[in-house]
Amino acid sequence: MKHRQYKHFSLKVVNDTTLRSGLRRVELHAKDRYSRKRYAIERQSVKIFANGLQRYLVKRPHKNNESERNLARSLTYLAPAMRAWAEYMPGGFATYYVHNPERLQIKNGKRLDYITKMLFRHSYDGQGLRSRSYAMAWWLHEYLSEKPNGIRWASIACGTGQPTFDASSIFEHPTHYLLLDTDDKALEFAQKLSESYDIKKDQLTTRNLDVIKQKDDLADALQLFAPDCIDAMGLLEYLTEKDAIELLKHLYKQLPKGGLLVFTNMLHSHPHLDVHKRALCWPGVNVRPEKDVLAMLKKAGVPAKSTTVLLPDDGVYGVYGVRK
């Protein structure tokens, strides 16, 4: 598929290469609804602002999230809604509002002001969150055959489930979901959110489960559900290398032949990585280059010829697809 136009986004293949190892690398040009001309001034304004923060931080490597006089952090959180939103970092509620900034208010009742919406729409972090979901949808649409009885989709560390619901909406037949997370409030919210996607109650199962500490329970849940695909978006970058390898090995083992696994990891090519770490102060992310993730996959027993690396051109995330 060289180009796909969906309701809220489009993806164009810039380069699609199969390496000697068998690994497939796909470079993608991603556009979302905020790439339109009506948002051009907004997007340019946010880019200029964030570029300034990035330059400030690069020149001051000693300025971290604990520094008293970190001007970049102070400017990032100048808007009241940004400070209210930060209460939810790094959980699913935080990414929920960035993924769709058209929400009127945050869960704690604070209204999303114009400046905060602009940052969510146009920052590289906002673009990257959406493009990784688009890349997942594009890749799954390429390999996942439609089934009359619906697709069975398991989402690991699902948060509010919004990216999964959005990505699965491109399929014509109903999808059956298994959503796993350690946040009961996020899971409750996902159940309510599913109604806005016309997902019926018998299509959705949620469960509070720690996929690192409860591997036996995870195996039981996946075996009972029998997923066609598993997504672990926005999870591996919070895990140590050891835990990431063990989880990948475990999930790959649970996949049926022909089953699909998708996950992400933030890249060093993130254009505003210092802003992400030391102005936004998003906690706990292990940034890994493509070669390190592929090395982890190898240790997990996942062959290179079964792996696709999707690289949206915002440079924020690598999206990794595995077909068993």
PDB file of C-alpha atoms in Angstrom:
ATOM      1  CA  MET A   1       0.000   0.000   0.000  1.00  0.00           C
ATOM      2  CA  LYS A   2       1.689   3.164  -1.173  1.00  0.00           C
ATOM      3  CA  HIS A   3      -0.906   5.635   0.129  1.00  0.00           C
ATOM      4  CA  ARG A   4      -3.908   5.367   2.429  1.00  0.00           C
ATOM      5  CA  GLN A   5      -6.468   8.078   3.130  1.00  0.00           C
ATOM      6  CA  TYR A   6      -8.561   7.555   6.259  1.00  0.00           C
ATOM      7  CA  LYS A   7     -11.118   9.705   8.043  1.00  0.00           C
ATOM      8  CA  HIS A   8      -8.732  11.649  10.283  1.00  0.00           C
ATOM      9  CA  PHE A   9      -5.333  10.958   8.743  1.00  0.00           C
ATOM     10  CA  SER A  10      -3.383   9.883   5.693  1.00  0.00           C
ATOM     11  CA  LEU A  11      -0.158   7.946   5.310  1.00  0.00           C
ATOM     12  CA  LYS A  12       2.133   7.850   2.307  1.00  0.00           C
ATOM     13  CA  VAL A  13       4.975   5.393   1.890  1.00  0.00           C
ATOM     14  CA  VAL A  14       8.196   7.292   1.226  1.00  0.00           C
ATOM     15  CA  ASN A  15      10.470   4.254   1.215  1.00  0.00           C
ATOM     16  CA  ASP A  16       9.755   0.542   1.655  1.00  0.00           C
ATOM     17  CA  THR A  17      12.874  -1.638   1.873  1.00  0.00           C
ATOM     18  CA  THR A  18      13.543  -5.230   2.846  1.00  0.00           C
ATOM     19  CA  LEU A  19      17.046  -5.562   4.255  1.00  0.00           C
ATOM     20  CA  ARG A  20      19.391  -8.506   3.791  1.00  0.00           C
ATOM     21  CA  SER A  21      18.444  -9.761   7.265  1.00  0.00           C
ATOM     22  CA  GLY A  22      14.801 -10.011   6.164  1.00  0.00           C
ATOM     23  CA  LEU A  23      13.754  -6.970   8.187  1.00  0.00           C
ATOM     24  CA  ARG A  24      11.273  -4.692   6.442  1.00  0.00           C
ATOM     25  CA  ARG A  25      11.780  -0.933   7.008  1.00  0.00           C
ATOM     26  CA  VAL A  26       8.981   1.423   5.964  1.00  0.00           C
ATOM     27  CA  GLU A  27       9.386   5.211   6.063  1.00  0.00           C
ATOM     28  CA  LEU A  28       6.054   7.029   6.182  1.00  0.00           C
ATOM     29  CA  HIS A  29       4.830  10.559   5.614  1.00  0.00           C
ATOM     30  CA  ALA A  30       2.019  11.069   8.135  1.00  0.00           C
ATOM     31  CA  LYS A  31      -0.593  13.825   8.051  1.00  0.00           C
ATOM     32  CA  ASP A  32      -3.340  14.348  10.613  1.00  0.00           C
ATOM     33  CA  ARG A  33      -6.337  16.682  10.655  1.00  0.00           C
ATOM     34  CA  TYR A  34      -4.137  19.415  12.144  1.00  0.00           C
ATOM     35  CA  SER A  35      -1.879  19.390   9.075  1.00  0.00           C
ATOM     36  CA  ARG A  36      -4.500  21.321   7.109  1.00  0.00           C
ATOM     37  CA  LYS A  37      -3.972  24.906   5.925  1.00  0.00           C
ATOM     38  CA  ARG A  38      -6.383  26.298   8.512  1.00  0.00           C
ATOM     39  CA  TYR A  39      -3.877  25.285  11.209  1.00  0.00           C
ATOM     40  CA  ALA A  40      -0.721  26.438   9.390  1.00  0.00           C
ATOM     41  CA  ILE A  41      -0.136  29.560  11.516  1.00  0.00           C
ATOM     42  CA  GLU A  42      -0.809  27.637  14.727  1.00  0.00           C
ATOM     43  CA  ARG A  43       1.597  24.853  13.780  1.00  0.00           C
ATOM     44  CA  GLN A  44       4.336  27.275  12.778  1.00  0.00           C
ATOM     45  CA  SER A  45       3.899  29.271  16.000  1.00  0.00           C
ATOM     46  CA  VAL A  46       4.214  26.163  18.179  1.00  0.00           C
ATOM     47  CA  LYS A  47       7.246  25.019  16.183  1.00  0.00           C
ATOM     48  CA  ILE A  48       9.010  28.365  16.689  1.00  0.00           C
ATOM     49  CA  PHE A  49       8.191  28.312  20.413  1.00  0.00           C
ATOM     50  CA  ALA A  50       9.370  24.714  20.896  1.00  0.00           C
ATOM     51  CA  ASN A  51      12.510  25.289  18.806  1.00  0.00           C
ATOM     52  CA  GLY A  52      13.408  28.078  21.210  1.00  0.00           C
ATOM     53  CA  LEU A  53      12.918  25.796  24.209  1.00  0.00           C
ATOM     54  CA  GLN A  54      15.040  23.111  22.557  1.00  0.00           C
ATOM     55  CA  ARG A  55      17.910  25.531  21.862  1.00  0.00           C
ATOM     56  CA  TYR A  56      17.742  26.825  25.440  1.00  0.00           C
ATOM     57  CA  LEU A  57      17.979  23.302  26.882  1.00  0.00           C
ATOM     58  CA  VAL A  58      20.706  22.079  24.516  1.00  0.00           C
ATOM     59  CA  LYS A  59      22.894  25.000  25.647  1.00  0.00           C
ATOM     60  CA  ARG A  60      22.121  24.182  29.287  1.00  0.00           C
ATOM     61  CA  PRO A  61      22.488  20.416  29.754  1.00  0.00           C
ATOM     62  CA  HIS A  62      22.557  20.899  33.545  1.00  0.00           C
ATOM     63  CA  LYS A  63      18.943  22.148  33.548  1.00  0.00           C
ATOM     64  CA  ASN A  64      16.735  19.207  34.456  1.00  0.00           C
ATOM     65  CA  ASN A  65      13.199  18.741  35.750  1.00  0.00           C
ATOM     66  CA  GLU A  66      14.383  19.471  39.303  1.00  0.00           C
ATOM     67  CA  SER A  67      16.242  22.695  38.497  1.00  0.00           C
ATOM     68  CA  GLU A  68      14.716  25.712  40.238  1.00  0.00           C
ATOM     69  CA  ARG A  69      15.372  28.093  37.347  1.00  0.00           C
ATOM     70  CA  ASN A  70      14.472  26.011  34.310  1.00  0.00           C
ATOM     71  CA  LEU A  71      12.906  28.635  32.042  1.00  0.00           C
ATOM     72  CA  ALA A  72      11.859  26.035  29.462  1.00  0.00           C
ATOM     73  CA  ARG A  73       9.843  24.108  32.042  1.00  0.00           C
ATOM     74  CA  SER A  74       8.272  27.320  33.387  1.00  0.00           C
ATOM     75  CA  LEU A  75       7.181  28.443  29.911  1.00  0.00           C
ATOM     76  CA  THR A  76       5.829  24.999  29.022  1.00  0.00           C
ATOM     77  CA  TYR A  77       3.576  25.052  32.078  1.00  0.00           C
ATOM     78  CA  LEU A  78       2.530  28.699  31.855  1.00  0.00           C
ATOM     79  CA  ALA A  79      -1.042  27.782  30.858  1.00  0.00           C
ATOM     80  CA  PRO A  80      -3.242  26.623  33.797  1.00  0.00           C
ATOM     81  CA  ALA A  81      -4.618  23.656  31.829  1.00  0.00           C
ATOM     82  CA  MET A  82      -1.081  22.360  31.204  1.00  0.00           C
ATOM     83  CA  ARG A  83      -0.425  22.306  34.955  1.00  0.00           C
ATOM     84  CA  ALA A  84      -3.733  20.534  35.566  1.00  0.00           C
ATOM     85  CA  TRP A  85      -3.014  18.023  32.796  1.00  0.00           C
ATOM     86  CA  ALA A  86       0.443  17.215  34.215  1.00  0.00           C
ATOM     87  CA  GLU A  87      -1.231  15.563  37.221  1.00  0.00           C
ATOM     88  CA  TYR A  88      -1.993  12.585  34.969  1.00  0.00           C
ATOM     89  CA  MET A  89       1.506  12.017  33.562  1.00  0.00           C
ATOM     90  CA  PRO A  90       2.555   9.460  32.474  1.00  0.00           C
ATOM     91  CA  GLY A  91      -0.739   7.546  32.509  1.00  0.00           C
ATOM     92  CA  GLY A  92      -3.379   6.884  29.894  1.00  0.00           C
ATOM     93  CA  PHE A  93      -5.433   9.950  30.778  1.00  0.00           C
ATOM     94  CA  ALA A  94      -2.516  12.217  29.840  1.00  0.00           C
ATOM     95  CA  THR A  95      -2.101  10.717  26.373  1.00  0.00           C
ATOM     96  CA  TYR A  96      -5.887  10.671  25.926  1.00  0.00           C
ATOM     97  CA  TYR A  97      -6.094  14.483  25.784  1.00  0.00           C
ATOM     98  CA  VAL A  98      -3.004  14.838  23.603  1.00  0.00           C
ATOM     99  CA  HIS A  99      -4.319  12.249  21.137  1.00  0.00           C
ATOM    100  CA  ASN A 100      -7.567  14.192  20.782  1.00  0.00           C
ATOM    101  CA  PRO A 101      -7.185  17.825  21.919  1.00  0.00           C
ATOM    102  CA  GLU A 102     -10.768  18.715  20.996  1.00  0.00           C
ATOM    103  CA  ARG A 103     -11.999  17.605  24.403  1.00  0.00           C
ATOM    104  CA  LEU A 104     -13.491  20.521  26.327  1.00  0.00           C
ATOM    105  CA  GLN A 105     -12.067  19.782  29.750  1.00  0.00           C
ATOM    106  CA  ILE A 106      -9.699  17.532  31.644  1.00  0.00           C
ATOM    107  CA  LYS A 107     -11.021  14.808  33.931  1.00  0.00           C
ATOM    108  CA  ASN A 108     -10.269  16.937  37.007  1.00  0.00           C
ATOM    109  CA  GLY A 109     -12.700  19.574  35.698  1.00  0.00           C
ATOM    110  CA  LYS A 110     -10.130  22.093  34.399  1.00  0.00           C
ATOM    111  CA  ARG A 111     -11.019  23.537  31.005  1.00  0.00           C
ATOM    112  CA  LEU A 112      -8.583  22.949  28.130  1.00  0.00           C
ATOM    113  CA  ASP A 113      -7.469  26.459  27.160  1.00  0.00           C
ATOM    114  CA  TYR A 114      -6.449  27.525  23.655  1.00  0.00           C
ATOM    115  CA  ILE A 115      -2.696  27.488  24.325  1.00  0.00           C
ATOM    116  CA  THR A 116      -2.808  23.951  25.735  1.00  0.00           C
ATOM    117  CA  LYS A 117      -4.849  22.735  22.767  1.00  0.00           C
ATOM    118  CA  MET A 118      -2.299  24.300  20.405  1.00  0.00           C
ATOM    119  CA  LEU A 119       0.551  22.472  22.126  1.00  0.00           C
ATOM    120  CA  PHE A 120      -1.336  19.169  21.993  1.00  0.00           C
ATOM    121  CA  ARG A 121      -2.226  19.660  18.329  1.00  0.00           C
ATOM    122  CA  HIS A 122       1.152  20.734  17.005  1.00  0.00           C
ATOM    123  CA  SER A 123       4.018  19.753  19.314  1.00  0.00           C
ATOM    124  CA  TYR A 124       6.193  16.874  18.164  1.00  0.00           C
ATOM    125  CA  ASP A 125       4.991  14.849  21.151  1.00  0.00           C
ATOM    126  CA  GLY A 126       1.389  15.342  20.033  1.00  0.00           C
ATOM    127  CA  GLN A 127       2.175  14.558  16.403  1.00  0.00           C
ATOM    128  CA  GLY A 128       4.161  11.487  17.428  1.00  0.00           C
ATOM    129  CA  LEU A 129       1.397  10.060  19.621  1.00  0.00           C
ATOM    130  CA  ARG A 130      -1.076  10.293  16.762  1.00  0.00           C
ATOM    131  CA  SER A 131       1.266   9.128  13.996  1.00  0.00           C
ATOM    132  CA  ARG A 132       2.270   6.006  15.938  1.00  0.00           C
ATOM    133  CA  SER A 133      -1.421   5.086  16.190  1.00  0.00           C
ATOM    134  CA  TYR A 134      -1.889   5.771  12.462  1.00  0.00           C
ATOM    135  CA  ALA A 135       1.132   3.640  11.612  1.00  0.00           C
ATOM    136  CA  MET A 136      -0.256   0.796  13.718  1.00  0.00           C
ATOM    137  CA  ALA A 137      -3.624   1.040  11.938  1.00  0.00           C
ATOM    138  CA  TRP A 138      -1.956   1.129   8.506  1.00  0.00           C
ATOM    139  CA  TRP A 139       0.225  -1.908   9.174  1.00  0.00           C
ATOM    140  CA  LEU A 140      -2.547  -3.979  10.729  1.00  0.00           C
ATOM    141  CA  HIS A 141      -4.854  -3.079   7.841  1.00  0.00           C
ATOM    142  CA  GLU A 142      -2.224  -4.423   5.461  1.00  0.00           C
ATOM    143  CA  TYR A 143      -1.833  -7.805   7.161  1.00  0.00           C
ATOM    144  CA  LEU A 144      -4.995  -8.454   9.172  1.00  0.00           C
ATOM    145  CA  SER A 145      -7.666 -10.217   7.157  1.00  0.00           C
ATOM    146  CA  GLU A 146     -11.247  -9.150   7.760  1.00  0.00           C
ATOM    147  CA  LYS A 147     -13.328 -11.829   9.453  1.00  0.00           C
ATOM    148  CA  PRO A 148     -17.154 -12.029   9.334  1.00  0.00           C
ATOM    149  CA  ASN A 149     -17.268 -12.604  13.096  1.00  0.00           C
ATOM    150  CA  GLY A 150     -14.872  -9.747  13.789  1.00  0.00           C
ATOM    151  CA  ILE A 151     -11.218  -9.288  14.726  1.00  0.00           C
ATOM    152  CA  ARG A 152      -9.995 -10.192  18.202  1.00  0.00           C
ATOM    153  CA  TRP A 153      -7.725  -7.415  19.479  1.00  0.00           C
ATOM    154  CA  ALA A 154      -5.822  -7.422  22.786  1.00  0.00           C
ATOM    155  CA  SER A 155      -4.342  -4.151  24.037  1.00  0.00           C
ATOM    156  CA  ILE A 156      -1.601  -4.346  26.684  1.00  0.00           C
ATOM    157  CA  ALA A 157      -1.306  -1.337  29.043  1.00  0.00           C
ATOM    158  CA  CYS A 158      -4.237   0.114  27.130  1.00  0.00           C
ATOM    159  CA  GLY A 159      -4.833   3.299  29.135  1.00  0.00           C
ATOM    160  CA  THR A 160      -8.195   4.736  28.062  1.00  0.00           C
ATOM    161  CA  GLY A 161      -8.217   2.562  24.941  1.00  0.00           C
ATOM    162  CA  GLN A 162      -8.663   5.532  22.611  1.00  0.00           C
ATOM    163  CA  PRO A 163      -5.756   4.812  20.215  1.00  0.00           C
ATOM    164  CA  THR A 164      -6.912   1.196  19.941  1.00  0.00           C
ATOM    165  CA  PHE A 165     -10.515   2.202  19.293  1.00  0.00           C
ATOM    166  CA  ASP A 166      -9.402   4.768  16.707  1.00  0.00           C
ATOM    167  CA  ALA A 167      -7.083   2.362  14.908  1.00  0.00           C
ATOM    168  CA  SER A 168      -9.645  -0.450  14.797  1.00  0.00           C
ATOM    169  CA  SER A 169     -12.353   1.814  13.357  1.00  0.00           C
ATOM    170  CA  ILE A 170     -10.857   1.327   9.879  1.00  0.00           C
ATOM    171  CA  PHE A 171     -12.072  -2.286   9.852  1.00  0.00           C
ATOM    172  CA  GLU A 172     -15.549  -2.988   8.488  1.00  0.00           C
ATOM    173  CA  HIS A 173     -16.457  -5.937  10.693  1.00  0.00           C
ATOM    174  CA  PRO A 174     -16.931  -5.638  14.485  1.00  0.00           C
ATOM    175  CA  THR A 175     -13.846  -5.901  16.669  1.00  0.00           C
ATOM    176  CA  HIS A 176     -13.737  -7.781  19.965  1.00  0.00           C
ATOM    177  CA  TYR A 177     -11.423  -6.179  22.521  1.00  0.00           C
ATOM    178  CA  LEU A 178      -9.454  -7.338  25.529  1.00  0.00           C
ATOM    179  CA  LEU A 179      -8.088  -4.277  27.357  1.00  0.00           C
ATOM    180  CA  LEU A 180      -5.483  -4.811  30.077  1.00  0.00           C
ATOM    181  CA  ASP A 181      -4.146  -2.121  32.413  1.00  0.00           C
ATOM    182  CA  THR A 182      -3.241  -1.548  36.061  1.00  0.00           C
ATOM    183  CA  ASP A 183      -5.405   1.610  36.310  1.00  0.00           C
ATOM    184  CA  ASP A 184      -9.006   0.779  37.249  1.00  0.00           C
ATOM    185  CA  LYS A 185     -10.160   4.343  36.571  1.00  0.00           C
ATOM    186  CA  ALA A 186      -8.707   4.232  33.057  1.00  0.00           C
ATOM    187  CA  LEU A 187     -10.426   0.903  32.411  1.00  0.00           C
ATOM    188  CA  GLU A 188     -13.752   2.282  33.651  1.00  0.00           C
ATOM    189  CA  PHE A 189     -13.274   5.283  31.392  1.00  0.00           C
ATOM    190  CA  ALA A 190     -12.472   2.973  28.452  1.00  0.00           C
ATOM    191  CA  GLN A 191     -15.793   1.206  28.972  1.00  0.00           C
ATOM    192  CA  LYS A 192     -17.660   4.521  28.792  1.00  0.00           C
ATOM    193  CA  LEU A 193     -15.555   5.735  25.865  1.00  0.00           C
ATOM    194  CA  SER A 194     -16.310   2.565  23.902  1.00  0.00           C
ATOM    195  CA  GLU A 195     -19.955   3.617  23.704  1.00  0.00           C
ATOM    196  CA  SER A 196     -18.995   6.647  21.587  1.00  0.00           C
ATOM    197  CA  TYR A 197     -17.406   4.214  19.108  1.00  0.00           C
ATOM    198  CA  ASP A 198     -20.626   2.124  18.992  1.00  0.00           C
ATOM    199  CA  ILE A 199     -18.841  -0.820  20.603  1.00  0.00           C
ATOM    200  CA  LYS A 200     -21.319  -3.197  22.213  1.00  0.00           C
ATOM    201  CA  LYS A 201     -20.826  -4.498  25.743  1.00  0.00           C
ATOM    202  CA  ASP A 202     -20.278  -8.076  24.589  1.00  0.00           C
ATOM    203  CA  GLN A 203     -17.426  -6.878  22.344  1.00  0.00           C
ATOM    204  CA  LEU A 204     -15.350  -5.460  25.219  1.00  0.00           C
ATOM    205  CA  THR A 205     -13.566  -7.175  28.106  1.00  0.00           C
ATOM    206  CA  THR A 206     -11.406  -5.208  30.543  1.00  0.00           C
ATOM    207  CA  ARG A 207      -9.110  -6.534  33.251  1.00  0.00           C
ATOM    208  CA  ASN A 208      -6.753  -5.042  35.814  1.00  0.00           C
ATOM    209  CA  LEU A 209      -3.485  -6.871  35.234  1.00  0.00           C
ATOM    210  CA  ASP A 210       0.213  -6.096  35.639  1.00  0.00           C
ATOM    211  CA  VAL A 211       1.764  -7.695  32.557  1.00  0.00           C
ATOM    212  CA  ILE A 212       5.250  -7.758  34.118  1.00  0.00           C
ATOM    213  CA  LYS A 213       4.392  -9.139  37.565  1.00  0.00           C
ATOM    214  CA  GLN A 214       1.477 -11.369  36.519  1.00  0.00           C
ATOM    215  CA  LYS A 215       2.807 -13.220  33.480  1.00  0.00           C
ATOM    216  CA  ASP A 216       0.884 -16.412  34.243  1.00  0.00           C
ATOM    217  CA  ASP A 217      -2.369 -14.450  34.466  1.00  0.00           C
ATOM    218  CA  LEU A 218      -1.452 -12.669  31.235  1.00  0.00           C
ATOM    219  CA  ALA A 219      -0.886 -16.003  29.505  1.00  0.00           C
ATOM    220  CA  ASP A 220      -4.228 -17.324  30.753  1.00  0.00           C
ATOM    221  CA  ALA A 221      -6.070 -14.191  29.642  1.00  0.00           C
ATOM    222  CA  LEU A 222      -4.540 -14.260  26.154  1.00  0.00           C
ATOM    223  CA  GLN A 223      -5.092 -17.991  25.682  1.00  0.00           C
ATOM    224  CA  LEU A 224      -8.751 -17.628  26.661  1.00  0.00           C
ATOM    225  CA  PHE A 225      -9.254 -14.586  24.426  1.00  0.00           C
ATOM    226  CA  ALA A 226      -7.250 -15.984  21.440  1.00  0.00           C
ATOM    227  CA  PRO A 227      -6.275 -12.636  19.866  1.00  0.00           C
ATOM    228  CA  ASP A 228      -5.603 -12.063  16.185  1.00  0.00           C
ATOM    229  CA  CYS A 229      -3.436  -9.101  17.160  1.00  0.00           C
ATOM    230  CA  ILE A 230      -1.835  -7.645  20.271  1.00  0.00           C
ATOM    231  CA  ASP A 231      -0.813  -4.018  20.687  1.00  0.00           C
ATOM    232  CA  ALA A 232       1.539  -2.830  23.416  1.00  0.00           C
ATOM    233  CA  MET A 233       1.743   0.798  22.321  1.00  0.00           C
ATOM    234  CA  GLY A 234       3.609   3.116  24.656  1.00  0.00           C
ATOM    235  CA  LEU A 235       4.748   0.369  27.041  1.00  0.00           C
ATOM    236  CA  LEU A 236       8.214  -0.966  26.216  1.00  0.00           C
ATOM    237  CA  GLU A 237       9.862   2.450  26.552  1.00  0.00           C
ATOM    238  CA  TYR A 238       8.975   2.336  30.270  1.00  0.00           C
ATOM    239  CA  LEU A 239      10.520  -1.097  30.813  1.00  0.00           C
ATOM    240  CA  THR A 240      14.076  -2.133  31.514  1.00  0.00           C
ATOM    241  CA  GLU A 241      15.777  -4.062  28.731  1.00  0.00           C
ATOM    242  CA  LYS A 242      15.398  -7.299  30.694  1.00  0.00           C
ATOM    243  CA  ASP A 243      11.668  -6.818  31.308  1.00  0.00           C
ATOM    244  CA  ALA A 244      11.092  -5.694  27.717  1.00  0.00           C
ATOM    245  CA  ILE A 245      12.777  -8.814  26.327  1.00  0.00           C
ATOM    246  CA  GLU A 246      10.830 -11.103  28.667  1.00  0.00           C
ATOM    247  CA  LEU A 247       7.532  -9.451  27.737  1.00  0.00           C
ATOM    248  CA  LEU A 248       8.259  -9.634  23.998  1.00  0.00           C
ATOM    249  CA  LYS A 249       9.167 -13.311  24.349  1.00  0.00           C
ATOM    250  CA  HIS A 250       5.959 -13.938  26.298  1.00  0.00           C
ATOM    251  CA  LEU A 251       3.663 -12.082  23.888  1.00  0.00           C
ATOM    252  CA  TYR A 252       5.227 -13.669  20.811  1.00  0.00           C
ATOM    253  CA  LYS A 253       4.691 -17.087  22.366  1.00  0.00           C
ATOM    254  CA  GLN A 254       0.979 -16.343  22.869  1.00  0.00           C
ATOM    255  CA  LEU A 255       0.416 -15.305  19.253  1.00  0.00           C
ATOM    256  CA  PRO A 256      -1.181 -17.865  16.932  1.00  0.00           C
ATOM    257  CA  LYS A 257       0.498 -18.508  13.597  1.00  0.00           C
ATOM    258  CA  GLY A 258      -0.230 -15.469  11.448  1.00  0.00           C
ATOM    259  CA  GLY A 259      -0.951 -13.375  14.551  1.00  0.00           C
ATOM    260  CA  LEU A 260       0.326  -9.800  14.822  1.00  0.00           C
ATOM    261  CA  LEU A 261       2.109  -7.853  17.568  1.00  0.00           C
ATOM    262  CA  VAL A 262       2.647  -4.075  17.489  1.00  0.00           C
ATOM    263  CA  PHE A 263       4.618  -1.925  19.946  1.00  0.00           C
ATOM    264  CA  THR A 264       6.607   1.311  20.032  1.00  0.00           C
ATOM    265  CA  ASN A 265       9.746   2.887  21.415  1.00  0.00           C
ATOM    266  CA  MET A 266      10.754   6.545  21.378  1.00  0.00           C
ATOM    267  CA  LEU A 267      13.731   7.356  19.136  1.00  0.00           C
ATOM    268  CA  HIS A 268      16.762   9.598  19.603  1.00  0.00           C
ATOM    269  CA  SER A 269      15.633  11.320  16.379  1.00  0.00           C
ATOM    270  CA  HIS A 270      12.798  13.010  18.321  1.00  0.00           C
ATOM    271  CA  PRO A 271      13.374  16.633  17.168  1.00  0.00           C
ATOM    272  CA  HIS A 272      12.499  18.044  20.597  1.00  0.00           C
ATOM    273  CA  LEU A 273      13.798  15.277  22.823  1.00  0.00           C
ATOM    274  CA  ASP A 274      15.222  17.733  25.368  1.00  0.00           C
ATOM    275  CA  VAL A 275      11.866  19.512  25.537  1.00  0.00           C
ATOM    276  CA  HIS A 276      10.169  16.171  26.130  1.00  0.00           C
ATOM    277  CA  LYS A 277      12.568  15.222  28.924  1.00  0.00           C
ATOM    278  CA  ARG A 278      13.412  18.529  30.606  1.00  0.00           C
ATOM    279  CA  ALA A 279      10.629  21.012  29.763  1.00  0.00           C
ATOM    280  CA  LEU A 280       7.563  18.784  29.582  1.00  0.00           C
ATOM    281  CA  CYS A 281       9.389  16.538  32.096  1.00  0.00           C
ATOM    282  CA  TRP A 282       7.625  13.372  30.958  1.00  0.00           C
ATOM    283  CA  PRO A 283       8.952  10.713  33.334  1.00  0.00           C
ATOM    284  CA  GLY A 284      10.450   7.292  32.853  1.00  0.00           C
ATOM    285  CA  VAL A 285      10.998   6.939  29.096  1.00  0.00           C
ATOM    286  CA  ASN A 286      13.904   4.791  27.889  1.00  0.00           C
ATOM    287  CA  VAL A 287      14.820   6.178  24.467  1.00  0.00           C
ATOM    288  CA  ARG A 288      16.176   3.417  22.216  1.00  0.00           C
ATOM    289  CA  PRO A 289      17.520   3.493  18.657  1.00  0.00           C
ATOM    290  CA  GLU A 290      16.162   1.016  16.132  1.00  0.00           C
ATOM    291  CA  LYS A 291      19.223  -1.257  16.407  1.00  0.00           C
ATOM    292  CA  ASP A 292      18.726  -1.683  20.165  1.00  0.00           C
ATOM    293  CA  VAL A 293      15.065  -2.636  19.783  1.00  0.00           C
ATOM    294  CA  LEU A 294      15.935  -5.118  17.045  1.00  0.00           C
ATOM    295  CA  ALA A 295      18.608  -6.608  19.318  1.00  0.00           C
ATOM    296  CA  MET A 296      15.967  -7.049  22.026  1.00  0.00           C
ATOM    297  CA  LEU A 297      13.647  -8.750  19.541  1.00  0.00           C
ATOM    298  CA  LYS A 298      16.443 -11.131  18.583  1.00  0.00           C
ATOM    299  CA  LYS A 299      17.015 -12.033  22.251  1.00  0.00           C
ATOM    300  CA  ALA A 300      13.265 -12.586  22.585  1.00  0.00           C
ATOM    301  CA  GLY A 301      13.386 -15.131  19.772  1.00  0.00           C
ATOM    302  CA  VAL A 302      11.627 -12.972  17.179  1.00  0.00           C
ATOM    303  CA  PRO A 303      13.203 -13.418  13.720  1.00  0.00           C
ATOM    304  CA  ALA A 304      14.126 -10.323  11.701  1.00  0.00           C
ATOM    305  CA  LYS A 305      12.188 -11.614   8.676  1.00  0.00           C
ATOM    306  CA  SER A 306       9.001 -11.464  10.790  1.00  0.00           C
ATOM    307  CA  THR A 307       9.549  -7.814  11.745  1.00  0.00           C
ATOM    308  CA  THR A 308       8.554  -4.507  10.162  1.00  0.00           C
ATOM    309  CA  VAL A 309       9.894  -1.162  11.403  1.00  0.00           C
ATOM    310  CA  LEU A 310       7.548   1.742  10.654  1.00  0.00           C
ATOM    311  CA  LEU A 311       9.143   5.193  10.816  1.00  0.00           C
ATOM    312  CA  PRO A 312       6.750   8.172  10.593  1.00  0.00           C
ATOM    313  CA  ASP A 313       8.576  11.264   9.380  1.00  0.00           C
ATOM    314  CA  ASP A 314       8.030  13.270  12.576  1.00  0.00           C
ATOM    315  CA  GLY A 315      10.898  11.147  13.953  1.00  0.00           C
ATOM    316  CA  VAL A 316       9.400  10.660  17.419  1.00  0.00           C
ATOM    317  CA  TYR A 317       8.633   6.924  17.556  1.00  0.00           C
ATOM    318  CA  GLY A 318       9.634   3.735  15.866  1.00  0.00           C
ATOM    319  CA  VAL A 319       6.612   1.461  15.468  1.00  0.00           C
ATOM    320  CA  TYR A 320       7.487  -2.222  15.366  1.00  0.00           C
ATOM    321  CA  GLY A 321       5.203  -4.822  13.823  1.00  0.00           C
ATOM    322  CA  VAL A 322       5.785  -8.559  14.233  1.00  0.00           C
ATOM    323  CA  ARG A 323       3.973 -11.201  12.217  1.00  0.00           C
ATOM    324  CA  LYS A 324       4.293 -14.747  13.539  1.00  0.00           C
TER     325      LYS A 324
END
